mmCIF file of C-alpha atoms in Angstrom:
data_model
loop_
_atom_site.group_PDB
_atom_site.id
_atom_site.type_symbol
_atom_site.label_atom_id
_atom_site.label_comp_id
_atom_site.label_asym_id
_atom_site.label_seq_id
_atom_site.Cartn_x
_atom_site.Cartn_y
_atom_site.Cartn_z
ATOM 1 C CA UNK A 420 -18.564 -7.936 45.584
ATOM 2 C CA UNK A 421 -15.761 -8.827 43.142
ATOM 3 C CA UNK A 422 -16.113 -12.502 44.130
ATOM 4 C CA UNK A 423 -19.858 -12.381 43.502
ATOM 5 C CA UNK A 424 -19.520 -10.718 40.099
ATOM 6 C CA UNK A 425 -16.805 -13.158 38.964
ATOM 7 C CA UNK A 426 -18.744 -16.250 39.960
ATOM 8 C CA UNK A 427 -21.977 -14.870 38.552
ATOM 9 C CA UNK A 428 -20.227 -14.286 35.233
ATOM 10 C CA UNK A 429 -18.815 -17.816 35.248
ATOM 11 C CA UNK A 430 -22.281 -19.225 35.903
ATOM 12 C CA UNK A 431 -23.744 -17.258 33.012
ATOM 13 C CA UNK A 432 -20.959 -18.393 30.683
ATOM 14 C CA UNK A 433 -21.474 -22.017 31.700
ATOM 15 C CA UNK A 434 -25.197 -21.671 31.013
ATOM 16 C CA UNK A 435 -24.514 -20.189 27.588
ATOM 17 C CA UNK A 436 -22.128 -23.071 26.894
ATOM 18 C CA UNK A 437 -24.746 -25.702 27.790
ATOM 19 C CA UNK A 438 -27.372 -24.018 25.621
ATOM 20 C CA UNK A 439 -24.909 -23.697 22.740
ATOM 21 C CA UNK A 440 -24.084 -27.404 22.892
ATOM 22 C CA UNK A 441 -27.779 -28.273 22.686
ATOM 23 C CA UNK A 442 -28.721 -25.831 19.933
ATOM 24 C CA UNK A 443 -25.555 -26.002 17.814
ATOM 25 C CA UNK A 444 -23.897 -29.370 18.484
ATOM 26 C CA UNK A 445 -21.785 -29.335 15.308
ATOM 27 C CA UNK A 446 -20.805 -25.673 15.544
ATOM 28 C CA UNK A 447 -19.931 -25.551 19.223
ATOM 29 C CA UNK A 448 -16.584 -27.406 19.150
ATOM 30 C CA UNK A 449 -15.343 -25.051 16.445
ATOM 31 C CA UNK A 450 -16.522 -21.946 18.267
ATOM 32 C CA UNK A 451 -15.123 -22.969 21.651
ATOM 33 C CA UNK A 452 -11.780 -24.027 20.178
ATOM 34 C CA UNK A 453 -11.446 -20.826 18.177
ATOM 35 C CA UNK A 454 -12.381 -18.701 21.168
ATOM 36 C CA UNK A 455 -9.609 -20.270 23.233
ATOM 37 C CA UNK A 456 -7.026 -19.758 20.489
ATOM 38 C CA UNK A 457 -7.731 -16.148 19.506
ATOM 39 C CA UNK A 458 -4.605 -14.080 20.103
ATOM 40 C CA UNK A 459 -2.944 -11.143 18.394
ATOM 41 C CA UNK A 460 0.325 -11.536 20.283
ATOM 42 C CA UNK A 461 3.348 -12.640 18.293
ATOM 43 C CA UNK A 462 5.469 -15.438 19.694
ATOM 44 C CA UNK A 463 9.228 -15.041 20.182
ATOM 45 C CA UNK A 464 10.105 -16.294 16.701
ATOM 46 C CA UNK A 465 7.544 -14.045 15.018
ATOM 47 C CA UNK A 466 8.737 -11.062 17.035
ATOM 48 C CA UNK A 467 12.300 -11.746 15.942
ATOM 49 C CA UNK A 468 11.189 -12.008 12.304
ATOM 50 C CA UNK A 469 9.330 -8.709 12.612
ATOM 51 C CA UNK A 470 12.220 -6.859 14.252
ATOM 52 C CA UNK A 471 14.810 -8.258 11.822
ATOM 53 C CA UNK A 472 12.746 -7.394 8.760
ATOM 54 C CA UNK A 473 11.850 -3.943 10.062
ATOM 55 C CA UNK A 474 15.493 -3.090 10.696
ATOM 56 C CA UNK A 475 16.461 -4.424 7.271
ATOM 57 C CA UNK A 476 13.731 -2.333 5.647
ATOM 58 C CA UNK A 477 14.768 0.875 7.367
ATOM 59 C CA UNK A 478 18.463 0.275 6.676
ATOM 60 C CA UNK A 479 18.368 -1.129 3.136
ATOM 61 C CA UNK A 480 14.990 -0.636 1.455
ATOM 62 C CA UNK A 481 13.815 2.846 2.425
ATOM 63 C CA UNK A 482 17.115 4.577 1.502
ATOM 64 C CA UNK A 483 17.290 2.919 -1.942
ATOM 65 C CA UNK A 484 13.624 2.887 -2.975
ATOM 66 C CA UNK A 485 13.719 6.233 -4.813
ATOM 67 C CA UNK A 486 16.761 5.145 -6.839
ATOM 68 C CA UNK A 487 15.103 1.965 -8.102
ATOM 69 C CA UNK A 488 11.895 3.841 -8.821
ATOM 70 C CA UNK A 489 13.808 6.433 -10.839
ATOM 71 C CA UNK A 490 16.049 4.047 -12.795
ATOM 72 C CA UNK A 491 13.943 0.891 -12.992
ATOM 73 C CA UNK A 492 17.061 -1.120 -12.157
ATOM 74 C CA UNK A 493 16.495 -4.553 -10.702
ATOM 75 C CA UNK A 494 17.349 -4.461 -6.960
ATOM 76 C CA UNK A 495 19.905 -7.269 -6.950
ATOM 77 C CA UNK A 496 21.943 -5.752 -4.121
ATOM 78 C CA UNK A 497 18.933 -5.446 -1.832
ATOM 79 C CA UNK A 498 17.728 -8.950 -2.698
ATOM 80 C CA UNK A 499 21.158 -10.402 -1.959
ATOM 81 C CA UNK A 500 21.096 -8.884 1.521
ATOM 82 C CA UNK A 501 17.530 -10.118 2.043
ATOM 83 C CA UNK A 502 18.568 -13.604 0.901
ATOM 84 C CA UNK A 503 21.522 -13.602 3.297
ATOM 85 C CA UNK A 504 19.165 -12.741 6.174
ATOM 86 C CA UNK A 505 16.723 -15.495 5.228
ATOM 87 C CA UNK A 506 13.968 -13.094 4.116
ATOM 88 C CA UNK A 507 13.434 -14.773 0.728
ATOM 89 C CA UNK A 508 11.860 -18.138 -0.116
ATOM 90 C CA UNK A 509 10.461 -18.162 3.402
ATOM 91 C CA UNK A 510 7.843 -20.913 3.048
ATOM 92 C CA UNK A 511 10.112 -23.554 1.491
ATOM 93 C CA UNK A 512 10.278 -26.369 4.029
ATOM 94 C CA UNK A 513 13.404 -27.372 5.887
ATOM 95 C CA UNK A 514 13.450 -30.607 3.850
ATOM 96 C CA UNK A 515 14.558 -28.531 0.853
ATOM 97 C CA UNK A 516 16.834 -26.091 2.648
ATOM 98 C CA UNK A 517 14.264 -23.445 3.574
ATOM 99 C CA UNK A 518 13.004 -22.046 6.847
ATOM 100 C CA UNK A 519 9.508 -23.472 6.549
ATOM 101 C CA UNK A 520 7.852 -20.343 7.909
ATOM 102 C CA UNK A 521 4.099 -20.171 8.354
ATOM 103 C CA UNK A 522 1.978 -18.034 6.054
ATOM 104 C CA UNK A 523 1.519 -15.494 8.846
ATOM 105 C CA UNK A 524 5.273 -15.225 9.286
ATOM 106 C CA UNK A 525 5.743 -14.810 5.537
ATOM 107 C CA UNK A 526 3.153 -12.038 5.588
ATOM 108 C CA UNK A 527 4.945 -10.300 8.439
ATOM 109 C CA UNK A 528 8.030 -10.166 6.199
ATOM 110 C CA UNK A 529 6.068 -8.911 3.200
ATOM 111 C CA UNK A 530 4.315 -6.156 5.147
ATOM 112 C CA UNK A 531 7.588 -4.830 6.507
ATOM 113 C CA UNK A 532 9.330 -4.871 3.109
ATOM 114 C CA UNK A 533 6.204 -3.312 1.581
ATOM 115 C CA UNK A 534 6.488 -0.462 4.075
ATOM 116 C CA UNK A 535 9.833 0.404 2.496
ATOM 117 C CA UNK A 536 8.974 -0.202 -1.169
ATOM 118 C CA UNK A 537 6.283 -2.422 -2.660
ATOM 119 C CA UNK A 538 8.255 -2.667 -5.891
ATOM 120 C CA UNK A 539 11.147 -4.299 -4.053
ATOM 121 C CA UNK A 540 8.651 -6.367 -2.037
ATOM 122 C CA UNK A 541 7.093 -7.599 -5.292
ATOM 123 C CA UNK A 542 10.500 -8.566 -6.683
ATOM 124 C CA UNK A 543 11.279 -10.403 -3.456
ATOM 125 C CA UNK A 544 7.822 -11.949 -3.156
ATOM 126 C CA UNK A 545 7.777 -13.049 -6.800
ATOM 127 C CA UNK A 546 9.831 -16.055 -5.758
ATOM 128 C CA UNK A 547 7.215 -17.215 -3.291
ATOM 129 C CA UNK A 548 4.528 -16.805 -5.946
ATOM 130 C CA UNK A 549 6.387 -19.082 -8.367
ATOM 131 C CA UNK A 550 7.354 -21.538 -5.645
ATOM 132 C CA UNK A 551 3.858 -21.913 -4.170
ATOM 133 C CA UNK A 552 2.445 -24.329 -6.781
ATOM 134 C CA UNK A 553 5.574 -26.470 -6.523
ATOM 135 C CA UNK A 554 5.280 -26.497 -2.719
ATOM 136 C CA UNK A 555 1.581 -27.362 -2.910
ATOM 137 C CA UNK A 556 1.536 -29.943 -5.701
ATOM 138 C CA UNK A 557 5.060 -30.735 -6.903
ATOM 139 C CA UNK A 558 6.678 -34.153 -6.582
ATOM 140 C CA UNK A 559 9.531 -34.729 -4.152
ATOM 141 C CA UNK A 560 11.994 -34.810 -7.032
ATOM 142 C CA UNK A 561 10.654 -31.554 -8.479
ATOM 143 C CA UNK A 562 10.835 -29.831 -5.097
ATOM 144 C CA UNK A 563 14.343 -31.074 -4.480
ATOM 145 C CA UNK A 564 15.536 -29.874 -7.871
ATOM 146 C CA UNK A 565 13.855 -26.467 -8.111
ATOM 147 C CA UNK A 566 13.132 -25.427 -4.526
ATOM 148 C CA UNK A 567 16.457 -26.722 -3.305
ATOM 149 C CA UNK A 568 18.422 -24.513 -5.673
ATOM 150 C CA UNK A 569 16.489 -21.430 -4.527
ATOM 151 C CA UNK A 570 17.848 -21.844 -0.998
ATOM 152 C CA UNK A 571 21.468 -22.458 -2.035
ATOM 153 C CA UNK A 572 22.131 -19.155 -3.792
ATOM 154 C CA UNK A 573 20.282 -16.020 -4.806
ATOM 155 C CA UNK A 574 18.053 -16.947 -7.741
ATOM 156 C CA UNK A 575 14.666 -15.620 -8.815
ATOM 157 C CA UNK A 576 11.742 -17.468 -10.360
ATOM 158 C CA UNK A 577 8.632 -16.324 -12.206
ATOM 159 C CA UNK A 578 4.945 -17.270 -12.157
ATOM 160 C CA UNK A 579 3.678 -17.516 -15.735
ATOM 161 C CA UNK A 580 -0.113 -17.537 -15.821
ATOM 162 C CA UNK A 581 -1.314 -14.154 -17.138
ATOM 163 C CA UNK A 582 -1.551 -13.746 -20.916
ATOM 164 C CA UNK A 583 -2.370 -10.820 -23.226
ATOM 165 C CA UNK A 584 -5.961 -12.097 -23.435
ATOM 166 C CA UNK A 585 -6.231 -14.055 -20.174
ATOM 167 C CA UNK A 586 -5.778 -12.279 -16.868
ATOM 168 C CA UNK A 587 -8.631 -12.628 -14.414
ATOM 169 C CA UNK A 588 -10.189 -15.227 -16.728
ATOM 170 C CA UNK A 589 -7.570 -17.927 -16.187
ATOM 171 C CA UNK A 590 -9.709 -20.485 -18.019
ATOM 172 C CA UNK A 591 -9.186 -18.518 -21.254
ATOM 173 C CA UNK A 592 -5.481 -19.428 -21.300
ATOM 174 C CA UNK A 593 -4.237 -20.056 -24.840
ATOM 175 C CA UNK A 594 -0.684 -21.185 -24.181
ATOM 176 C CA UNK A 595 -0.801 -24.867 -25.131
ATOM 177 C CA UNK A 596 1.020 -28.044 -24.248
ATOM 178 C CA UNK A 597 0.942 -31.389 -26.053
ATOM 179 C CA UNK A 598 2.438 -34.743 -25.188
ATOM 180 C CA UNK A 599 5.210 -35.905 -27.541
ATOM 181 C CA UNK A 600 6.762 -39.188 -26.474
ATOM 182 C CA UNK A 601 7.991 -38.846 -22.897
ATOM 183 C CA UNK A 602 8.023 -35.045 -23.091
ATOM 184 C CA UNK A 603 5.643 -32.119 -23.513
ATOM 185 C CA UNK A 604 5.938 -29.298 -26.040
ATOM 186 C CA UNK A 605 4.747 -25.813 -25.037
ATOM 187 C CA UNK A 606 3.709 -22.980 -27.357
ATOM 188 C CA UNK A 607 2.291 -19.585 -26.478
ATOM 189 C CA UNK A 608 3.027 -16.366 -24.653
ATOM 190 C CA UNK A 609 2.622 -14.856 -21.201
ATOM 191 C CA UNK A 610 2.428 -11.179 -20.244
ATOM 192 C CA UNK A 611 2.997 -9.002 -17.159
ATOM 193 C CA UNK A 612 5.224 -11.632 -15.574
ATOM 194 C CA UNK A 613 7.101 -10.551 -12.422
ATOM 195 C CA UNK A 614 10.859 -11.333 -12.362
ATOM 196 C CA UNK A 615 10.568 -12.474 -15.961
ATOM 197 C CA UNK A 616 13.811 -10.966 -17.225
ATOM 198 C CA UNK A 617 15.934 -12.511 -14.478
ATOM 199 C CA UNK A 618 14.158 -15.810 -13.784
ATOM 200 C CA UNK A 619 16.051 -19.048 -13.411
ATOM 201 C CA UNK A 620 12.828 -20.960 -14.044
ATOM 202 C CA UNK A 621 9.142 -20.371 -14.739
ATOM 203 C CA UNK A 622 5.958 -21.906 -13.432
ATOM 204 C CA UNK A 623 3.913 -22.123 -16.648
ATOM 205 C CA UNK A 624 0.169 -22.702 -16.885
ATOM 206 C CA UNK A 625 -0.998 -24.275 -20.168
ATOM 207 C CA UNK A 626 -4.063 -25.678 -21.874
ATOM 208 C CA UNK A 627 -3.391 -29.355 -22.509
ATOM 209 C CA UNK A 628 -6.814 -30.349 -23.856
ATOM 210 C CA UNK A 629 -7.803 -28.323 -26.946
ATOM 211 C CA UNK A 630 -11.459 -29.376 -26.670
ATOM 212 C CA UNK A 631 -13.377 -26.200 -25.662
ATOM 213 C CA UNK A 632 -16.017 -28.398 -24.010
ATOM 214 C CA UNK A 633 -13.493 -30.007 -21.671
ATOM 215 C CA UNK A 634 -14.125 -28.820 -18.084
ATOM 216 C CA UNK A 635 -11.480 -26.535 -16.619
ATOM 217 C CA UNK A 636 -10.668 -29.071 -13.906
ATOM 218 C CA UNK A 637 -9.307 -31.428 -16.577
ATOM 219 C CA UNK A 638 -8.174 -29.088 -19.368
ATOM 220 C CA UNK A 639 -4.986 -27.523 -18.042
ATOM 221 C CA UNK A 640 -1.520 -28.746 -17.116
ATOM 222 C CA UNK A 641 1.153 -26.818 -15.230
ATOM 223 C CA UNK A 642 4.926 -27.137 -15.596
ATOM 224 C CA UNK A 643 8.241 -25.925 -14.304
ATOM 225 C CA UNK A 644 10.233 -24.651 -17.292
ATOM 226 C CA UNK A 645 13.925 -23.780 -17.155
ATOM 227 C CA UNK A 646 14.454 -20.223 -18.377
ATOM 228 C CA UNK A 647 17.380 -21.270 -20.574
ATOM 229 C CA UNK A 648 15.342 -23.872 -22.447
ATOM 230 C CA UNK A 649 15.551 -23.535 -26.261
ATOM 231 C CA UNK A 650 12.530 -21.620 -27.520
ATOM 232 C CA UNK A 651 12.062 -19.396 -24.450
ATOM 233 C CA UNK A 652 12.258 -15.719 -25.444
ATOM 234 C CA UNK A 653 11.956 -12.932 -22.883
ATOM 235 C CA UNK A 654 10.564 -9.533 -23.931
ATOM 236 C CA UNK A 655 11.557 -6.004 -22.989
ATOM 237 C CA UNK A 656 11.090 -4.579 -19.501
ATOM 238 C CA UNK A 657 7.761 -2.779 -19.213
ATOM 239 C CA UNK A 658 7.895 0.746 -17.790
ATOM 240 C CA UNK A 659 4.943 0.783 -15.418
ATOM 241 C CA UNK A 660 3.178 3.513 -13.471
ATOM 242 C CA UNK A 661 4.594 2.255 -10.189
ATOM 243 C CA UNK A 662 6.521 -0.561 -8.530
ATOM 244 C CA UNK A 663 9.319 -0.007 -11.037
ATOM 245 C CA UNK A 664 11.875 -2.008 -9.063
ATOM 246 C CA UNK A 665 9.850 -5.066 -10.039
ATOM 247 C CA UNK A 666 10.891 -6.522 -13.402
ATOM 248 C CA UNK A 667 7.758 -7.042 -15.502
ATOM 249 C CA UNK A 668 7.899 -8.487 -19.033
ATOM 250 C CA UNK A 669 6.322 -10.797 -21.532
ATOM 251 C CA UNK A 670 7.753 -14.203 -22.433
ATOM 252 C CA UNK A 671 7.189 -16.434 -25.469
ATOM 253 C CA UNK A 672 7.407 -20.226 -25.642
ATOM 254 C CA UNK A 673 8.100 -21.580 -29.133
ATOM 255 C CA UNK A 674 8.151 -25.383 -29.314
ATOM 256 C CA UNK A 675 9.709 -25.559 -25.868
ATOM 257 C CA UNK A 676 10.374 -29.168 -24.854
ATOM 258 C CA UNK A 677 9.731 -29.986 -21.190
ATOM 259 C CA UNK A 678 10.215 -33.415 -19.563
ATOM 260 C CA UNK A 679 7.153 -35.095 -18.098
ATOM 261 C CA UNK A 680 8.874 -35.042 -14.701
ATOM 262 C CA UNK A 681 8.396 -31.260 -14.707
ATOM 263 C CA UNK A 682 4.601 -31.470 -14.558
ATOM 264 C CA UNK A 683 3.329 -29.786 -11.377
ATOM 265 C CA UNK A 684 0.620 -31.980 -9.921
ATOM 266 C CA UNK A 685 -1.259 -34.277 -12.271
ATOM 267 C CA UNK A 686 -1.571 -33.890 -16.068
ATOM 268 C CA UNK A 687 -4.861 -32.062 -16.640
ATOM 269 C CA UNK A 688 -4.980 -30.874 -13.036
ATOM 270 C CA UNK A 689 -3.274 -27.510 -13.478
ATOM 271 C CA UNK A 690 -6.403 -25.434 -12.875
ATOM 272 C CA UNK A 691 -6.859 -26.892 -9.401
ATOM 273 C CA UNK A 692 -3.207 -26.192 -8.621
ATOM 274 C CA UNK A 693 -3.527 -22.549 -9.708
ATOM 275 C CA UNK A 694 -6.705 -22.042 -7.674
ATOM 276 C CA UNK A 695 -5.149 -23.542 -4.537
ATOM 277 C CA UNK A 696 -2.188 -21.207 -4.909
ATOM 278 C CA UNK A 697 -4.381 -18.133 -4.669
ATOM 279 C CA UNK A 698 -5.373 -19.066 -1.112
ATOM 280 C CA UNK A 699 -1.700 -18.818 -0.190
ATOM 281 C CA UNK A 700 -0.528 -15.961 -2.405
ATOM 282 C CA UNK A 701 -3.380 -13.489 -1.993
ATOM 283 C CA UNK A 702 -2.709 -12.987 1.733
ATOM 284 C CA UNK A 703 0.926 -12.127 0.939
ATOM 285 C CA UNK A 704 -0.205 -9.529 -1.609
ATOM 286 C CA UNK A 705 -2.631 -8.213 0.986
ATOM 287 C CA UNK A 706 0.295 -7.990 3.416
ATOM 288 C CA UNK A 707 2.317 -5.890 0.963
ATOM 289 C CA UNK A 708 -0.605 -3.510 0.629
ATOM 290 C CA UNK A 709 -0.711 -3.274 4.428
ATOM 291 C CA UNK A 710 2.878 -2.101 4.355
ATOM 292 C CA UNK A 711 2.043 0.652 1.893
ATOM 293 C CA UNK A 712 -1.097 1.667 3.810
ATOM 294 C CA UNK A 713 0.931 1.930 7.017
ATOM 295 C CA UNK A 714 3.714 3.870 5.292
ATOM 296 C CA UNK A 715 1.173 6.363 3.933
ATOM 297 C CA UNK A 716 -0.266 6.817 7.421
ATOM 298 C CA UNK A 717 3.205 7.187 8.915
ATOM 299 C CA UNK A 718 4.316 9.799 6.388
ATOM 300 C CA UNK A 719 1.065 11.750 6.684
ATOM 301 C CA UNK A 720 1.203 11.699 10.490
ATOM 302 C CA UNK A 721 4.793 12.938 10.686
ATOM 303 C CA UNK A 722 4.106 15.667 8.129
ATOM 304 C CA UNK A 723 0.981 16.785 10.006
ATOM 305 C CA UNK A 724 3.157 17.318 13.074
ATOM 306 C CA UNK A 725 5.698 19.426 11.157
ATOM 307 C CA UNK A 726 3.420 21.492 8.925
ATOM 308 C CA UNK A 727 1.654 24.480 10.459
ATOM 309 C CA UNK A 728 -1.275 26.496 9.144
ATOM 310 C CA UNK A 729 -3.257 29.203 10.879
ATOM 311 C CA UNK A 730 -0.792 29.136 13.743
ATOM 312 C CA UNK A 731 -0.955 25.448 14.666
ATOM 313 C CA UNK A 732 0.166 22.021 13.513
ATOM 314 C CA UNK A 733 -2.243 20.734 10.911
ATOM 315 C CA UNK A 734 -3.135 17.548 12.821
ATOM 316 C CA UNK A 735 -4.807 19.882 15.321
ATOM 317 C CA UNK A 736 -7.294 20.803 12.624
ATOM 318 C CA UNK A 737 -10.178 18.377 12.931
ATOM 319 C CA UNK A 738 -10.408 17.896 9.147
ATOM 320 C CA UNK A 739 -6.836 16.556 9.004
ATOM 321 C CA UNK A 740 -7.163 14.531 12.218
ATOM 322 C CA UNK A 741 -10.242 12.782 10.809
ATOM 323 C CA UNK A 742 -8.261 11.840 7.696
ATOM 324 C CA UNK A 743 -5.554 10.313 9.874
ATOM 325 C CA UNK A 744 -8.113 8.387 11.902
ATOM 326 C CA UNK A 745 -9.696 7.021 8.711
ATOM 327 C CA UNK A 746 -6.272 5.936 7.464
ATOM 328 C CA UNK A 747 -5.509 4.193 10.753
ATOM 329 C CA UNK A 748 -8.879 2.455 10.745
ATOM 330 C CA UNK A 749 -8.455 1.170 7.184
ATOM 331 C CA UNK A 750 -5.019 -0.227 7.960
ATOM 332 C CA UNK A 751 -6.108 -1.997 11.151
ATOM 333 C CA UNK A 752 -9.230 -3.530 9.563
ATOM 334 C CA UNK A 753 -7.320 -4.748 6.520
ATOM 335 C CA UNK A 754 -4.715 -6.288 8.796
ATOM 336 C CA UNK A 755 -7.393 -8.202 10.684
ATOM 337 C CA UNK A 756 -8.648 -9.758 7.438
ATOM 338 C CA UNK A 757 -5.154 -10.677 6.224
ATOM 339 C CA UNK A 758 -4.194 -12.202 9.554
ATOM 340 C CA UNK A 759 -7.465 -14.152 9.728
ATOM 341 C CA UNK A 760 -6.762 -15.622 6.287
ATOM 342 C CA UNK A 761 -3.267 -16.590 7.462
ATOM 343 C CA UNK A 762 -4.593 -18.174 10.658
ATOM 344 C CA UNK A 763 -7.062 -20.321 8.740
ATOM 345 C CA UNK A 764 -4.430 -21.405 6.211
ATOM 346 C CA UNK A 765 -1.812 -22.218 8.846
ATOM 347 C CA UNK A 766 -4.330 -24.276 10.828
ATOM 348 C CA UNK A 767 -5.347 -26.271 7.756
ATOM 349 C CA UNK A 768 -8.710 -24.635 7.154
ATOM 350 C CA UNK A 769 -9.918 -23.394 3.773
ATOM 351 C CA UNK A 770 -9.278 -19.641 3.722
ATOM 352 C CA UNK A 771 -10.593 -18.596 0.290
ATOM 353 C CA UNK A 772 -13.213 -16.228 1.745
ATOM 354 C CA UNK A 773 -10.839 -14.345 4.028
ATOM 355 C CA UNK A 774 -7.975 -14.434 1.517
ATOM 356 C CA UNK A 775 -10.117 -12.485 -0.938
ATOM 357 C CA UNK A 776 -11.406 -10.105 1.736
ATOM 358 C CA UNK A 777 -7.863 -9.395 2.918
ATOM 359 C CA UNK A 778 -6.562 -8.928 -0.598
ATOM 360 C CA UNK A 779 -9.468 -6.663 -1.599
ATOM 361 C CA UNK A 780 -9.600 -4.518 1.517
ATOM 362 C CA UNK A 781 -5.825 -4.304 1.643
ATOM 363 C CA UNK A 782 -5.897 -2.846 -1.872
ATOM 364 C CA UNK A 783 -8.623 -0.398 -0.863
ATOM 365 C CA UNK A 784 -6.667 0.654 2.238
ATOM 366 C CA UNK A 785 -3.441 1.116 0.276
ATOM 367 C CA UNK A 786 -5.031 3.220 -2.446
ATOM 368 C CA UNK A 787 -7.182 5.385 -0.198
ATOM 369 C CA UNK A 788 -4.410 5.895 2.335
ATOM 370 C CA UNK A 789 -1.967 6.850 -0.417
ATOM 371 C CA UNK A 790 -4.473 9.318 -1.840
ATOM 372 C CA UNK A 791 -5.196 10.788 1.599
ATOM 373 C CA UNK A 792 -1.499 11.100 2.392
ATOM 374 C CA UNK A 793 -1.037 13.167 -0.762
ATOM 375 C CA UNK A 794 -3.955 15.308 0.376
ATOM 376 C CA UNK A 795 -2.381 15.848 3.809
ATOM 377 C CA UNK A 796 0.870 16.916 2.115
ATOM 378 C CA UNK A 797 -1.065 19.304 -0.128
ATOM 379 C CA UNK A 798 0.915 20.618 -3.096
ATOM 380 C CA UNK A 799 4.064 18.987 -1.765
ATOM 381 C CA UNK A 800 2.412 15.590 -2.018
ATOM 382 C CA UNK A 801 2.048 15.994 -5.776
ATOM 383 C CA UNK A 802 5.798 16.454 -6.151
ATOM 384 C CA UNK A 803 8.390 13.710 -6.705
ATOM 385 C CA UNK A 804 10.636 15.092 -3.981
ATOM 386 C CA UNK A 805 8.182 13.824 -1.374
ATOM 387 C CA UNK A 806 7.630 10.090 -0.733
ATOM 388 C CA UNK A 807 3.839 9.987 -0.941
ATOM 389 C CA UNK A 808 3.797 10.659 -4.705
ATOM 390 C CA UNK A 809 5.491 7.285 -5.230
ATOM 391 C CA UNK A 810 3.123 5.598 -2.788
ATOM 392 C CA UNK A 811 0.133 6.695 -4.825
ATOM 393 C CA UNK A 812 1.644 5.315 -8.045
ATOM 394 C CA UNK A 813 2.702 2.079 -6.378
ATOM 395 C CA UNK A 814 -0.694 1.457 -4.788
ATOM 396 C CA UNK A 815 -2.822 1.137 -7.924
ATOM 397 C CA UNK A 816 -1.537 -2.267 -8.987
ATOM 398 C CA UNK A 817 -2.910 -3.841 -5.810
ATOM 399 C CA UNK A 818 -6.372 -3.431 -7.306
ATOM 400 C CA UNK A 819 -5.278 -5.334 -10.417
ATOM 401 C CA UNK A 820 -2.683 -8.075 -9.947
ATOM 402 C CA UNK A 821 -3.316 -11.389 -8.202
ATOM 403 C CA UNK A 822 -6.996 -10.943 -9.053
ATOM 404 C CA UNK A 823 -8.747 -7.612 -9.590
ATOM 405 C CA UNK A 824 -10.995 -6.016 -6.987
ATOM 406 C CA UNK A 825 -13.970 -7.123 -9.043
ATOM 407 C CA UNK A 826 -12.831 -10.751 -9.087
ATOM 408 C CA UNK A 827 -12.360 -10.644 -5.308
ATOM 409 C CA UNK A 828 -15.922 -9.381 -4.906
ATOM 410 C CA UNK A 829 -17.209 -12.249 -7.052
ATOM 411 C CA UNK A 830 -15.337 -14.766 -4.905
ATOM 412 C CA UNK A 831 -16.465 -13.180 -1.643
ATOM 413 C CA UNK A 832 -20.074 -13.096 -2.839
ATOM 414 C CA UNK A 833 -20.043 -16.721 -3.976
ATOM 415 C CA UNK A 834 -18.378 -17.899 -0.790
ATOM 416 C CA UNK A 835 -20.921 -15.956 1.233
ATOM 417 C CA UNK A 836 -23.873 -17.514 -0.589
ATOM 418 C CA UNK A 837 -22.617 -21.056 0.024
ATOM 419 C CA UNK A 838 -23.488 -20.511 3.686
ATOM 420 C CA UNK A 839 -27.170 -20.406 2.703
ATOM 421 C CA UNK A 840 -27.309 -23.489 0.467
#
């Protein structure tokens, strides 16, 4: 009977395959290849990365997170230990002294660090954000000079795109650059820049064509700017609602001279560089939010096993158990979207659609799970002595930075509609 069922199933699958080839000749190779490659098992290297980062998080991040949240100090000591373990600058290729990890592997690191503290994860991940445009579009000389130094000693870099009047609307950037001889001169200001106060160098996005009618694809130029360049002035540390271990400031550029060799990509092509970066950086932000969503679920679950009401542990009340199941479901679904975006990117496919879905749903999962964990803790959850209060404050920014929830919905909607035109 088993033999009959197995062979009958094979026959049916073969028939479906023949029909698929006839009806969808262009689609079939993609479908069959993807079907063979679907796997959620980590390989040996990825498992080692996961276990190493998880141990580091439990030993170094979790015990210190409350201190950095309370003081706002920059977590240099934690970052140094992460650097020594190879948990920073993870996607820099071996050609420039890095590990050359895949995007999925980088996201594994970010989720685990995010479980311990998303403020520390943001400080750590800020390097990858600044490095991404250089990795994607920088010249060999630029990579050697600026990526190479990041792997030799602990340094941090900053990604300077957001401005006081240009956040989600990147095309409204006012910071300008003009060609003067063999150099460029930059003027303007950036705001809400991660790692700003400690950066060794900045990735800076500028408008190089003042003509308002110039299309975005030709109007902007991106640079690497040394932080100690004359005319660079860093502002005060902003005291934010959450993620206080992350150093966030404004920075002003006043007649800052930058050599032409420091252009990232082509002159006028900065907008394309910035847009390509989002496909790589949004999954890592989604991964950090996964860490927070999982931490909220973990804290709520453990508390529900300790706390008793009406003579029994509160997870035995259906109302609380349903909250835990919702939290688990949100985390798992968000993880699927983030991992899908990583798989597409690592295999050379355009991942814009899934990158935005992962980033958006990761933010939703983090915020709702944090809120629900506070609810499970009850009055204790509203108190600073319990960890979920910090989780709720830390979660909100995921709906804002690296593209707001609303921007992600616009991208997802537009990407969806291209399937019908």
